[in-house]
PDB file of C-alpha atoms in Angstrom:
ATOM      1  CA  UNK A   1      12.344  12.534   2.965  1.00 58.00           C
ATOM      2  CA  UNK A   2       9.140  13.546   1.148  1.00 85.00           C
ATOM      3  CA  UNK A   3       7.168  10.884  -0.681  1.00 92.00           C
ATOM      4  CA  UNK A   4       7.250  10.555  -4.473  1.00 95.00           C
ATOM      5  CA  UNK A   5       4.497  12.906  -5.658  1.00 95.00           C
ATOM      6  CA  UNK A   6       4.473  11.344  -9.145  1.00 96.00           C
ATOM      7  CA  UNK A   7       3.862   7.904  -7.637  1.00 97.00           C
ATOM      8  CA  UNK A   8       1.155   9.373  -5.386  1.00 97.00           C
ATOM      9  CA  UNK A   9      -0.574  10.855  -8.437  1.00 96.00           C
ATOM     10  CA  UNK A  10      -0.420   7.505 -10.251  1.00 97.00           C
ATOM     11  CA  UNK A  11      -2.005   5.816  -7.229  1.00 97.00           C
ATOM     12  CA  UNK A  12      -4.695   8.526  -7.091  1.00 95.00           C
ATOM     13  CA  UNK A  13      -5.511   7.902 -10.754  1.00 95.00           C
ATOM     14  CA  UNK A  14      -5.921   4.185 -10.075  1.00 95.00           C
ATOM     15  CA  UNK A  15      -8.164   4.803  -7.089  1.00 94.00           C
ATOM     16  CA  UNK A  16     -10.367   7.238  -8.974  1.00 89.00           C
ATOM     17  CA  UNK A  17     -13.600   7.561  -7.067  1.00 83.00           C
ATOM     18  CA  UNK A  18     -13.168   4.634  -4.690  1.00 80.00           C
ATOM     19  CA  UNK A  19     -15.964   4.919  -2.092  1.00 84.00           C
ATOM     20  CA  UNK A  20     -14.751   6.083   1.296  1.00 87.00           C
ATOM     21  CA  UNK A  21     -11.314   7.123   0.004  1.00 93.00           C
ATOM     22  CA  UNK A  22      -9.220   9.565   2.030  1.00 95.00           C
ATOM     23  CA  UNK A  23      -5.559  10.560   2.166  1.00 95.00           C
ATOM     24  CA  UNK A  24      -3.481  11.149   5.275  1.00 96.00           C
ATOM     25  CA  UNK A  25       0.187  12.002   5.708  1.00 95.00           C
ATOM     26  CA  UNK A  26       1.847   9.462   7.987  1.00 89.00           C
ATOM     27  CA  UNK A  27       4.989   7.352   8.319  1.00 76.00           C
ATOM     28  CA  UNK A  28       6.839   9.989   6.275  1.00 85.00           C
ATOM     29  CA  UNK A  29       4.581   9.175   3.352  1.00 94.00           C
ATOM     30  CA  UNK A  30       1.017   9.454   2.129  1.00 97.00           C
ATOM     31  CA  UNK A  31      -1.525   6.861   3.249  1.00 97.00           C
ATOM     32  CA  UNK A  32      -4.528   6.075   1.086  1.00 97.00           C
ATOM     33  CA  UNK A  33      -7.391   5.076   3.359  1.00 96.00           C
ATOM     34  CA  UNK A  34     -10.543   3.157   2.432  1.00 94.00           C
ATOM     35  CA  UNK A  35     -13.380   3.646   4.933  1.00 93.00           C
ATOM     36  CA  UNK A  36     -10.811   4.677   7.551  1.00 95.00           C
ATOM     37  CA  UNK A  37      -8.481   1.698   7.000  1.00 96.00           C
ATOM     38  CA  UNK A  38      -5.053   2.100   5.457  1.00 96.00           C
ATOM     39  CA  UNK A  39      -4.822   0.335   2.100  1.00 97.00           C
ATOM     40  CA  UNK A  40      -1.678   1.712   0.423  1.00 98.00           C
ATOM     41  CA  UNK A  41       1.071   4.047   1.599  1.00 97.00           C
ATOM     42  CA  UNK A  42       3.325   5.931  -0.815  1.00 98.00           C
ATOM     43  CA  UNK A  43       6.524   5.730   1.225  1.00 96.00           C
ATOM     44  CA  UNK A  44       8.917   8.580   1.898  1.00 93.00           C
ATOM     45  CA  UNK A  45      11.725   6.069   1.327  1.00 91.00           C
ATOM     46  CA  UNK A  46      10.273   5.225  -2.093  1.00 95.00           C
ATOM     47  CA  UNK A  47       7.883   2.571  -3.292  1.00 97.00           C
ATOM     48  CA  UNK A  48       4.808   1.423  -1.456  1.00 98.00           C
ATOM     49  CA  UNK A  49       3.558  -0.210   1.704  1.00 97.00           C
ATOM     50  CA  UNK A  50       0.545  -2.358   0.848  1.00 98.00           C
ATOM     51  CA  UNK A  51      -1.971  -3.832   3.265  1.00 98.00           C
ATOM     52  CA  UNK A  52      -2.718  -7.461   2.471  1.00 98.00           C
ATOM     53  CA  UNK A  53      -4.412 -10.449   4.007  1.00 97.00           C
ATOM     54  CA  UNK A  54      -1.903 -11.727   6.593  1.00 97.00           C
ATOM     55  CA  UNK A  55      -2.544 -15.260   5.322  1.00 96.00           C
ATOM     56  CA  UNK A  56      -1.209 -14.153   1.910  1.00 96.00           C
ATOM     57  CA  UNK A  57       1.858 -12.283   3.208  1.00 95.00           C
ATOM     58  CA  UNK A  58       4.399 -15.073   2.811  1.00 94.00           C
ATOM     59  CA  UNK A  59       3.323 -15.823  -0.766  1.00 96.00           C
ATOM     60  CA  UNK A  60       3.400 -12.139  -1.727  1.00 97.00           C
ATOM     61  CA  UNK A  61       6.832 -11.607  -0.143  1.00 96.00           C
ATOM     62  CA  UNK A  62       8.194 -14.055  -2.710  1.00 96.00           C
ATOM     63  CA  UNK A  63       7.287 -11.704  -5.577  1.00 97.00           C
ATOM     64  CA  UNK A  64      10.127  -9.643  -7.102  1.00 96.00           C
ATOM     65  CA  UNK A  65      10.712  -6.404  -5.203  1.00 98.00           C
ATOM     66  CA  UNK A  66       8.380  -7.349  -2.335  1.00 98.00           C
ATOM     67  CA  UNK A  67       9.327  -7.970   1.271  1.00 98.00           C
ATOM     68  CA  UNK A  68       7.785  -7.980   4.716  1.00 96.00           C
ATOM     69  CA  UNK A  69       7.322  -4.511   6.145  1.00 96.00           C
ATOM     70  CA  UNK A  70       9.496  -3.979   9.227  1.00 95.00           C
ATOM     71  CA  UNK A  71       8.967  -1.107  11.655  1.00 89.00           C
ATOM     72  CA  UNK A  72      11.151  -0.554  14.694  1.00 91.00           C
ATOM     73  CA  UNK A  73      12.818  -3.872  14.049  1.00 95.00           C
ATOM     74  CA  UNK A  74       9.582  -5.860  14.057  1.00 95.00           C
ATOM     75  CA  UNK A  75       7.797  -7.334  11.048  1.00 92.00           C
ATOM     76  CA  UNK A  76       4.272  -6.022  10.530  1.00 93.00           C
ATOM     77  CA  UNK A  77       1.922  -8.878   9.683  1.00 92.00           C
ATOM     78  CA  UNK A  78      -0.337  -8.065   6.782  1.00 97.00           C
ATOM     79  CA  UNK A  79       1.900  -5.389   5.269  1.00 97.00           C
ATOM     80  CA  UNK A  80       4.232  -5.701   2.262  1.00 98.00           C
ATOM     81  CA  UNK A  81       6.903  -3.190   1.277  1.00 98.00           C
ATOM     82  CA  UNK A  82       7.187  -2.867  -2.497  1.00 98.00           C
ATOM     83  CA  UNK A  83      10.429  -1.498  -3.957  1.00 98.00           C
ATOM     84  CA  UNK A  84      10.099   1.388  -6.439  1.00 97.00           C
ATOM     85  CA  UNK A  85      11.297  -0.851  -9.275  1.00 97.00           C
ATOM     86  CA  UNK A  86       8.497  -3.356  -8.576  1.00 98.00           C
ATOM     87  CA  UNK A  87       5.771  -0.728  -8.995  1.00 96.00           C
ATOM     88  CA  UNK A  88       7.336   1.342 -11.789  1.00 97.00           C
ATOM     89  CA  UNK A  89       5.148  -0.148 -14.508  1.00 97.00           C
ATOM     90  CA  UNK A  90       1.449   0.644 -14.728  1.00 97.00           C
ATOM     91  CA  UNK A  91       0.340  -3.008 -14.553  1.00 97.00           C
ATOM     92  CA  UNK A  92       2.536  -3.756 -11.527  1.00 98.00           C
ATOM     93  CA  UNK A  93       1.385  -0.645  -9.683  1.00 98.00           C
ATOM     94  CA  UNK A  94      -2.263  -1.416 -10.433  1.00 98.00           C
ATOM     95  CA  UNK A  95      -1.848  -4.969  -9.129  1.00 98.00           C
ATOM     96  CA  UNK A  96      -0.371  -3.815  -5.807  1.00 98.00           C
ATOM     97  CA  UNK A  97      -2.864  -0.975  -5.310  1.00 98.00           C
ATOM     98  CA  UNK A  98      -5.756  -3.312  -6.079  1.00 97.00           C
ATOM     99  CA  UNK A  99      -4.515  -5.808  -3.489  1.00 98.00           C
ATOM    100  CA  UNK A 100      -4.370  -3.131  -0.805  1.00 98.00           C
ATOM    101  CA  UNK A 101      -7.768  -1.668  -1.615  1.00 96.00           C
ATOM    102  CA  UNK A 102      -9.470  -5.062  -1.858  1.00 95.00           C
ATOM    103  CA  UNK A 103      -8.165  -6.130   1.560  1.00 97.00           C
ATOM    104  CA  UNK A 104      -8.886  -2.802   3.269  1.00 96.00           C
ATOM    105  CA  UNK A 105     -12.450  -2.983   1.929  1.00 93.00           C
ATOM    106  CA  UNK A 106     -12.968  -6.234   3.872  1.00 96.00           C
ATOM    107  CA  UNK A 107     -12.217  -4.538   7.189  1.00 96.00           C
ATOM    108  CA  UNK A 108     -14.864  -2.872   9.355  1.00 96.00           C
ATOM    109  CA  UNK A 109     -15.130   0.893   8.742  1.00 93.00           C
ATOM    110  CA  UNK A 110     -13.361   3.105  11.271  1.00 87.00           C
TER     111      UNK A 110
END
């Protein structure tokens, strides 16, 4: 299933000219990378995957439309899956994208 191009364009607008920004197709979606580290993925299944501080994961999973990201039956620490309905509004989308970009920016460049 292809990713939501409209959502990808909204994410691009939010990222603007973020230093070290790159895009890469992966996981059936479109990953937004900051200095070589994934920050946000526009998912092929809809919504987002957002990279977050693993210490914040449990708190963020409690937000409406957010849950732990699971791949191959295993939870991925430091990643949150955000349902399409939880990032439909501009403010909600901006909040999630900002979280992913801020955390990815703390990681060493790849």
